[in-house]
Coordinates of C-alpha atoms in Angstrom, one line a residue:
X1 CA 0.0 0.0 0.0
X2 CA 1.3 3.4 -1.2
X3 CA 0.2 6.8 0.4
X4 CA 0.5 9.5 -3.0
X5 CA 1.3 13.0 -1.8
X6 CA 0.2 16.2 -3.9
X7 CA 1.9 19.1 -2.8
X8 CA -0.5 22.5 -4.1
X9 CA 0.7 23.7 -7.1
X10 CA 2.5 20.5 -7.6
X11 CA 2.3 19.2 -11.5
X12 CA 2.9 15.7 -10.6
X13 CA 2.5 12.9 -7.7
X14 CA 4.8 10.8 -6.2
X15 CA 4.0 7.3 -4.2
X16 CA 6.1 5.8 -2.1
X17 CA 4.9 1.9 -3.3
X18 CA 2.3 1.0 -5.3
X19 CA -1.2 0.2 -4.3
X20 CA -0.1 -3.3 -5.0
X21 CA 3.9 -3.5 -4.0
X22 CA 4.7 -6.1 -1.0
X23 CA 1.6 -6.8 1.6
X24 CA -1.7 -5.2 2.5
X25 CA -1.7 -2.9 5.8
X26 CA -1.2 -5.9 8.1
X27 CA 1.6 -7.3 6.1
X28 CA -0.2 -10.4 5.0
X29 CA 0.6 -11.1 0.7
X30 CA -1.7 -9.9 -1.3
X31 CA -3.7 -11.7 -3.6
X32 CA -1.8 -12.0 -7.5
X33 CA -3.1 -11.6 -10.3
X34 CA -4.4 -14.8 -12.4
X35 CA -5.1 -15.2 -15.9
X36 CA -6.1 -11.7 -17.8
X37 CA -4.1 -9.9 -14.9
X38 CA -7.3 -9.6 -13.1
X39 CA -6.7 -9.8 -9.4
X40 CA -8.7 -12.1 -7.5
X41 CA -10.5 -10.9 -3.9
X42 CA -12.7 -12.8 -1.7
X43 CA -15.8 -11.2 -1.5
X44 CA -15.7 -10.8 1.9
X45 CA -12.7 -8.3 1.6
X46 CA -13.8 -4.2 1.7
X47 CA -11.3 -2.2 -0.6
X48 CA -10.7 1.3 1.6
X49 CA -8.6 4.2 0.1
X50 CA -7.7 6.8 2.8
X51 CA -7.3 10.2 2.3
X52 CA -5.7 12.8 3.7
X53 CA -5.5 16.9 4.2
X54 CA -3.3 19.4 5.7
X55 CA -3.2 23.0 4.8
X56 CA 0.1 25.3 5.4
X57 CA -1.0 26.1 8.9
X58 CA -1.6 22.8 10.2
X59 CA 1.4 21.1 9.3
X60 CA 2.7 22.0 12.3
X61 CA 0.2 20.9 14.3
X62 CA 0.4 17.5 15.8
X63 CA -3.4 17.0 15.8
X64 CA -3.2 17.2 11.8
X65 CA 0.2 16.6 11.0
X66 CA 1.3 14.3 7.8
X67 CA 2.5 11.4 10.0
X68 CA -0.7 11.4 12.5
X69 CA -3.4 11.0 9.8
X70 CA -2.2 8.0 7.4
X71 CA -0.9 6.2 10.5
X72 CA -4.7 6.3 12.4
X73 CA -6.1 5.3 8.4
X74 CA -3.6 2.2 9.0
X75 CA -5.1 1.4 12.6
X76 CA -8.5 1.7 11.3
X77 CA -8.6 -0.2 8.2
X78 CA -6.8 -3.2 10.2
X79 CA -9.3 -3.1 13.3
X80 CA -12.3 -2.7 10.8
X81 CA -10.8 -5.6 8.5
X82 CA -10.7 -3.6 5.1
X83 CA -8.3 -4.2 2.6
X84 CA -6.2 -0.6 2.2
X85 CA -5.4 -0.3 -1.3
X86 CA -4.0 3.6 -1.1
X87 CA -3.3 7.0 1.1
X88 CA -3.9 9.7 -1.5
X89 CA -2.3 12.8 0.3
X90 CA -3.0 16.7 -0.3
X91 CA -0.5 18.9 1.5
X92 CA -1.0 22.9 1.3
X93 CA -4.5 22.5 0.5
X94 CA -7.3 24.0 2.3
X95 CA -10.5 23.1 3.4
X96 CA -11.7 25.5 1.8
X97 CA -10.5 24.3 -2.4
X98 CA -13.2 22.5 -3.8
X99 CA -12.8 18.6 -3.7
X100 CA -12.1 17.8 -7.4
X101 CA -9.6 20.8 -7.6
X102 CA -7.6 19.5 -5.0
X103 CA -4.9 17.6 -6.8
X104 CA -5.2 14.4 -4.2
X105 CA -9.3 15.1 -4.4
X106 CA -9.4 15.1 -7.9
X107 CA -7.7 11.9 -8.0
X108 CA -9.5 10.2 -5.1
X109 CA -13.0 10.7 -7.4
X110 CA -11.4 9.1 -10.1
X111 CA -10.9 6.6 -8.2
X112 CA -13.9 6.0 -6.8
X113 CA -15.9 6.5 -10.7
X114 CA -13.7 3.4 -11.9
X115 CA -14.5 1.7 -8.8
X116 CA -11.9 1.2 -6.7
X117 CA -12.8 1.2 -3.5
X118 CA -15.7 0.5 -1.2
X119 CA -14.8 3.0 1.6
X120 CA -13.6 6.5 1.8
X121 CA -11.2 6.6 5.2
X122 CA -10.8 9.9 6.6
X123 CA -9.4 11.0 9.8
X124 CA -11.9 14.1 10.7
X125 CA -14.8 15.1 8.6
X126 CA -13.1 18.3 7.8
X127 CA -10.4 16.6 5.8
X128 CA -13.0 16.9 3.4
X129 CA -14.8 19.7 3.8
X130 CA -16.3 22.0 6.1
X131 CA -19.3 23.0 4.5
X132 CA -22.3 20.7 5.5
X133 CA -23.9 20.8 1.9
X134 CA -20.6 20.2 0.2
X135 CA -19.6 17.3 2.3
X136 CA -23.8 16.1 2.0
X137 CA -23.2 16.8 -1.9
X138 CA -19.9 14.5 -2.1
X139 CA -22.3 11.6 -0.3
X140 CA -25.1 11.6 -2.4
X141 CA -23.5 12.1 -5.5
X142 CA -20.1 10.1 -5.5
X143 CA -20.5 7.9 -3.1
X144 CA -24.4 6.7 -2.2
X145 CA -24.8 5.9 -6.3
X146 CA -21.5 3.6 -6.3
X147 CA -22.5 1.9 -2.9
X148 CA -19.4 3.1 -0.9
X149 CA -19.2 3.8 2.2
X150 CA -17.3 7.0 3.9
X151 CA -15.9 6.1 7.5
X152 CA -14.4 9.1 9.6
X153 CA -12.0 8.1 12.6
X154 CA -12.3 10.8 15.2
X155 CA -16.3 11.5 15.0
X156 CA -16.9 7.9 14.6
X157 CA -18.8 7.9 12.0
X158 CA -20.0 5.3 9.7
X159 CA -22.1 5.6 6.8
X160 CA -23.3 2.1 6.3
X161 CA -26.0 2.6 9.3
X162 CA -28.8 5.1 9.4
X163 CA -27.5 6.3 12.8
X164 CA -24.0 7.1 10.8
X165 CA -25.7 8.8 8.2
X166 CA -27.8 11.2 10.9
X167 CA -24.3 11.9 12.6
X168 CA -22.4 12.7 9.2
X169 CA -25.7 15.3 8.7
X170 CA -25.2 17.0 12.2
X171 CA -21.7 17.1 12.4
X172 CA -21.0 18.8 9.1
X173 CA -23.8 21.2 10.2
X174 CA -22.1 21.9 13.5
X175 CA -18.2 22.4 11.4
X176 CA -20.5 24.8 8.8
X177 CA -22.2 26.8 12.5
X178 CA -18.3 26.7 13.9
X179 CA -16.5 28.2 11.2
X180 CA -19.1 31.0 10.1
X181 CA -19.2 31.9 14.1
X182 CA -15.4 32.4 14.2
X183 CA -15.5 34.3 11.2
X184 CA -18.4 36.9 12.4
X185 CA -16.2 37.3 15.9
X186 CA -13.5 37.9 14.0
X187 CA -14.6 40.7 11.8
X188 CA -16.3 42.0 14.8
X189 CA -13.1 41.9 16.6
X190 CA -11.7 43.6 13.9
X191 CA -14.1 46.0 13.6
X192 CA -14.1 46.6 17.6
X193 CA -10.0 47.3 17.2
X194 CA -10.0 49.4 14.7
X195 CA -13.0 52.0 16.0
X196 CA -10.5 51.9 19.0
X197 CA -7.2 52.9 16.7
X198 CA -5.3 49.8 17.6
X199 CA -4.0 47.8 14.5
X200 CA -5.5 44.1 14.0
X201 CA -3.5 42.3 10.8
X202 CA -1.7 44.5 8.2
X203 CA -2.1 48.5 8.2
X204 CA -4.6 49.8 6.1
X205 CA -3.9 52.0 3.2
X206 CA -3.9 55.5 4.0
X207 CA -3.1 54.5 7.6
X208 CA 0.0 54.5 9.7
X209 CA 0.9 52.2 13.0
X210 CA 2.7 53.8 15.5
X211 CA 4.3 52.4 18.9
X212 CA 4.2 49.2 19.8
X213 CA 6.2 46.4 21.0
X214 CA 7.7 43.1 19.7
X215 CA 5.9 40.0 21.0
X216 CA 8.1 37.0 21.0
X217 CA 5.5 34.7 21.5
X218 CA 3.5 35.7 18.5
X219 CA 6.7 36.6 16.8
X220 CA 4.8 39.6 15.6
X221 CA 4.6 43.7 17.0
X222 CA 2.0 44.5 19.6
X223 CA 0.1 47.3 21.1
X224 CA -0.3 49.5 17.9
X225 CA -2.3 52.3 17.5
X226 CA -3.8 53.5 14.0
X227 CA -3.7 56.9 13.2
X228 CA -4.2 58.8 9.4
X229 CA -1.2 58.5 7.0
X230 CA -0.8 62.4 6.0
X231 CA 0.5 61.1 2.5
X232 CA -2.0 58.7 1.7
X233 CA -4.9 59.5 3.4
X234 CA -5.8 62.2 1.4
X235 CA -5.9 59.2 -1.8
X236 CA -8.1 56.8 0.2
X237 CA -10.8 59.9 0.8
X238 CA -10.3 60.2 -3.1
X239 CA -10.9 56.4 -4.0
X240 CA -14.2 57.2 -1.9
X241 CA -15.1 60.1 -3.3
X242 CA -14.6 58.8 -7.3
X243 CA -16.9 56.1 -6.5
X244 CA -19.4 58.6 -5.4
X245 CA -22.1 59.5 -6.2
X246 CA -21.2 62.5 -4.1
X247 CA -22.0 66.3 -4.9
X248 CA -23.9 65.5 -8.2
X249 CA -20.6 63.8 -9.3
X250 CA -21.4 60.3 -11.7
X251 CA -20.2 57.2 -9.5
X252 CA -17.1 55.4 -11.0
X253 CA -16.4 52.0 -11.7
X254 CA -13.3 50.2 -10.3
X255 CA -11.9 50.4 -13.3
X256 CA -12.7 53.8 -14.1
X257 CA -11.4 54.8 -10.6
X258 CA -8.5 52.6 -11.3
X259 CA -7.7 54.7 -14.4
X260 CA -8.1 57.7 -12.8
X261 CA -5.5 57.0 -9.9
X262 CA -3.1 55.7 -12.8
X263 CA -3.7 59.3 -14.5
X264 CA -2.8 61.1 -11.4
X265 CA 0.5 59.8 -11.1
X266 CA -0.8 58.2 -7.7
X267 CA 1.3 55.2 -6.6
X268 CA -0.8 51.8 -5.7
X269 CA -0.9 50.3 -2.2
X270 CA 2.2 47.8 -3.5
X271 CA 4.1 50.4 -4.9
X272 CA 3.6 50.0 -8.4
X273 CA 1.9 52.1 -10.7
X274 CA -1.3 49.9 -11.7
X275 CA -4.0 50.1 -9.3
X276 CA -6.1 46.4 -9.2
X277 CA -9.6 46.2 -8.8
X278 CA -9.4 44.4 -5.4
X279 CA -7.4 46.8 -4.0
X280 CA -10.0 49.7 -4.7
X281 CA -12.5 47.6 -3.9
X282 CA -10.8 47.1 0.0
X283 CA -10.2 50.5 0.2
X284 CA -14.3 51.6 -0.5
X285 CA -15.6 48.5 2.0
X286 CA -13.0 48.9 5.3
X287 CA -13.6 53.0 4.7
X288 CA -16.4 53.4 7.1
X289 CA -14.6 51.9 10.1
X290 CA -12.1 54.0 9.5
X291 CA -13.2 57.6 9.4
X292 CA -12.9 57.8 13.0
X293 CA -9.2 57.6 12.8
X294 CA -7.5 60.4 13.6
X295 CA -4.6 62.5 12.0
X296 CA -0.8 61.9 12.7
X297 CA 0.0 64.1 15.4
X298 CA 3.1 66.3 14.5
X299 CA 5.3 64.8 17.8
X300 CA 5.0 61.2 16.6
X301 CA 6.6 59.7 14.1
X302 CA 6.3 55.7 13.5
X303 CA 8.1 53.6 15.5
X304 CA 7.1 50.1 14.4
X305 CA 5.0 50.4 10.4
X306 CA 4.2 47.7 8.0
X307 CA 3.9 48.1 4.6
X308 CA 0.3 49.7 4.2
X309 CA -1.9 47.6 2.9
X310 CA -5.8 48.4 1.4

């Protein structure tokens, strides 16, 4: 048994092994193939391909990590009695890439159209996804027509029972609830930060951080406080007012606005000349939390600044 690793952005996949090199999970020989190379299984015998996911900033962590997840597939598969033909691996990937865009994901579903396996191991739910109707999607469409089965480790769950199947329905719901509730609390948290001048993430444009101290925990500067850029300001009240309408003035597009900036000689957030769409369109939709900043007074200069940022 082989695990395949796709790294993002990779054009290729390695394997260490192939899904039929040496032994099966538990080191027993597997079966050979007989006449017309077809390979011979007893029918008692489930064919399980595992599949793991970790994205940048889990591969550090130890609950996720690259070593932890094919190891508990290999547990499983022998305590459950199912024949592991292959780990497909996607490292750098987040949850949050659809399935069959994922190089690993887009080659476990070939997989499973040409029939290769009868369960889908993961070893959390989220591996997968963490939207409910996605994950209910991939069920009812990949796997319930093709009669296989999708077991997850750390929730338990099994599909082959109606119990499994309610579980598999809550669970996703309650990964969907978690992960839209964490990110409403942190754009309030945001928003609360920034109504108080203190910097959360990168400066925005027209903005400059001042103070601050360097936290060696978070390996990043503390403690900042926002106040209005004197040289940039004045272009972010200008992106605002060009998209108008304001004073009887015709509202601009991005582009247009872009165009405009360009014509003025004003330099983009990067540095550059060429002003993107995106970074307009940041600059128009953080704007209203950020009038309340107030101007760099003439005593302070920045101590600690990042790059502004739209």
């Amino acid at each position: 048994m082989g695990v395949r690793h796709h790294k993002a952005g990779a054009g290729s996949c390695g394997a260490v092994g192939g899904p039929f090199s040496e032994g099966d999970h538990l080191g027993r020989p597997l079966p050979q193939a007989g006449e017309g190379g077809m390979i011979d299984m007893p029918l008692t015998v489930r064919r399980a391909i595992g599949y793991v996911r970790v994205s940048t900033d889990e591969q550090a962590a130890q609950g996720h990590s690259l070593a932890l997840q094919p190891e508990r597939i290999r547990q499983w598969c022998a305590l459950r009695e199912l024949h592991l033909v292959d780990i497909v691996v996607d490292e750098g990937v987040s949850a949050g890439v659809q399935l069959h865009k994922r190089p690993g994901g887009k080659e476990l579903m070939h997989r499973l159209r040409t029939g290769e396996a009868d369960v889908v191991v993961v070893f959390r739910l989220d591996r997968l996804f963490r939207n409910a109707q996605h994950g209910l999607n991939f069920v009812r469409d990949e796997l319930d027509g093709r009669g296989v089965n999708l077991h997850s480790i750390t929730e338990l769950v099994d599909t082959t029972t109606p119990t499994g199947r309610l579980m598999l329905t809550m669970l996703w719901a309650v990964a969907e609830y978690e992960r839209d509730t964490i990110r409403e609390r942190t754009r309030s948290t945001m928003e609360g930060l920034r109504q108080q001048g203190r910097v959360y993430g990168t400066t925005p444009y027209g903005c400059v951080a001042v103070g601050g101290r360097w936290d060696e925990a978070l390996g990043r500067v503390v403690g900042q406080h926002l106040y209005r850029d004197p040289k940039t300001w004045p272009h972010r009240e200008l992106i605002v007012q060009l998209r108008g309408p304001h004073d009887g003035a015709e509202q601009l597009s991005l582009q247009g606005i872009s165009t405009e900036l360009e014509a003025r000689g004003i330099p983009a957030p990067a540095g550059g000349r060429r002003w993107q769409k995106h970074s307009i369109s940041r600059v128009i939709n953080t704007h209203g939390g950020l009038k309340h900043i107030q101007p760099l007074p003439a005593e302070h200069e920045p101590a600690v600044s990042e790059a502004a940022q739209p």
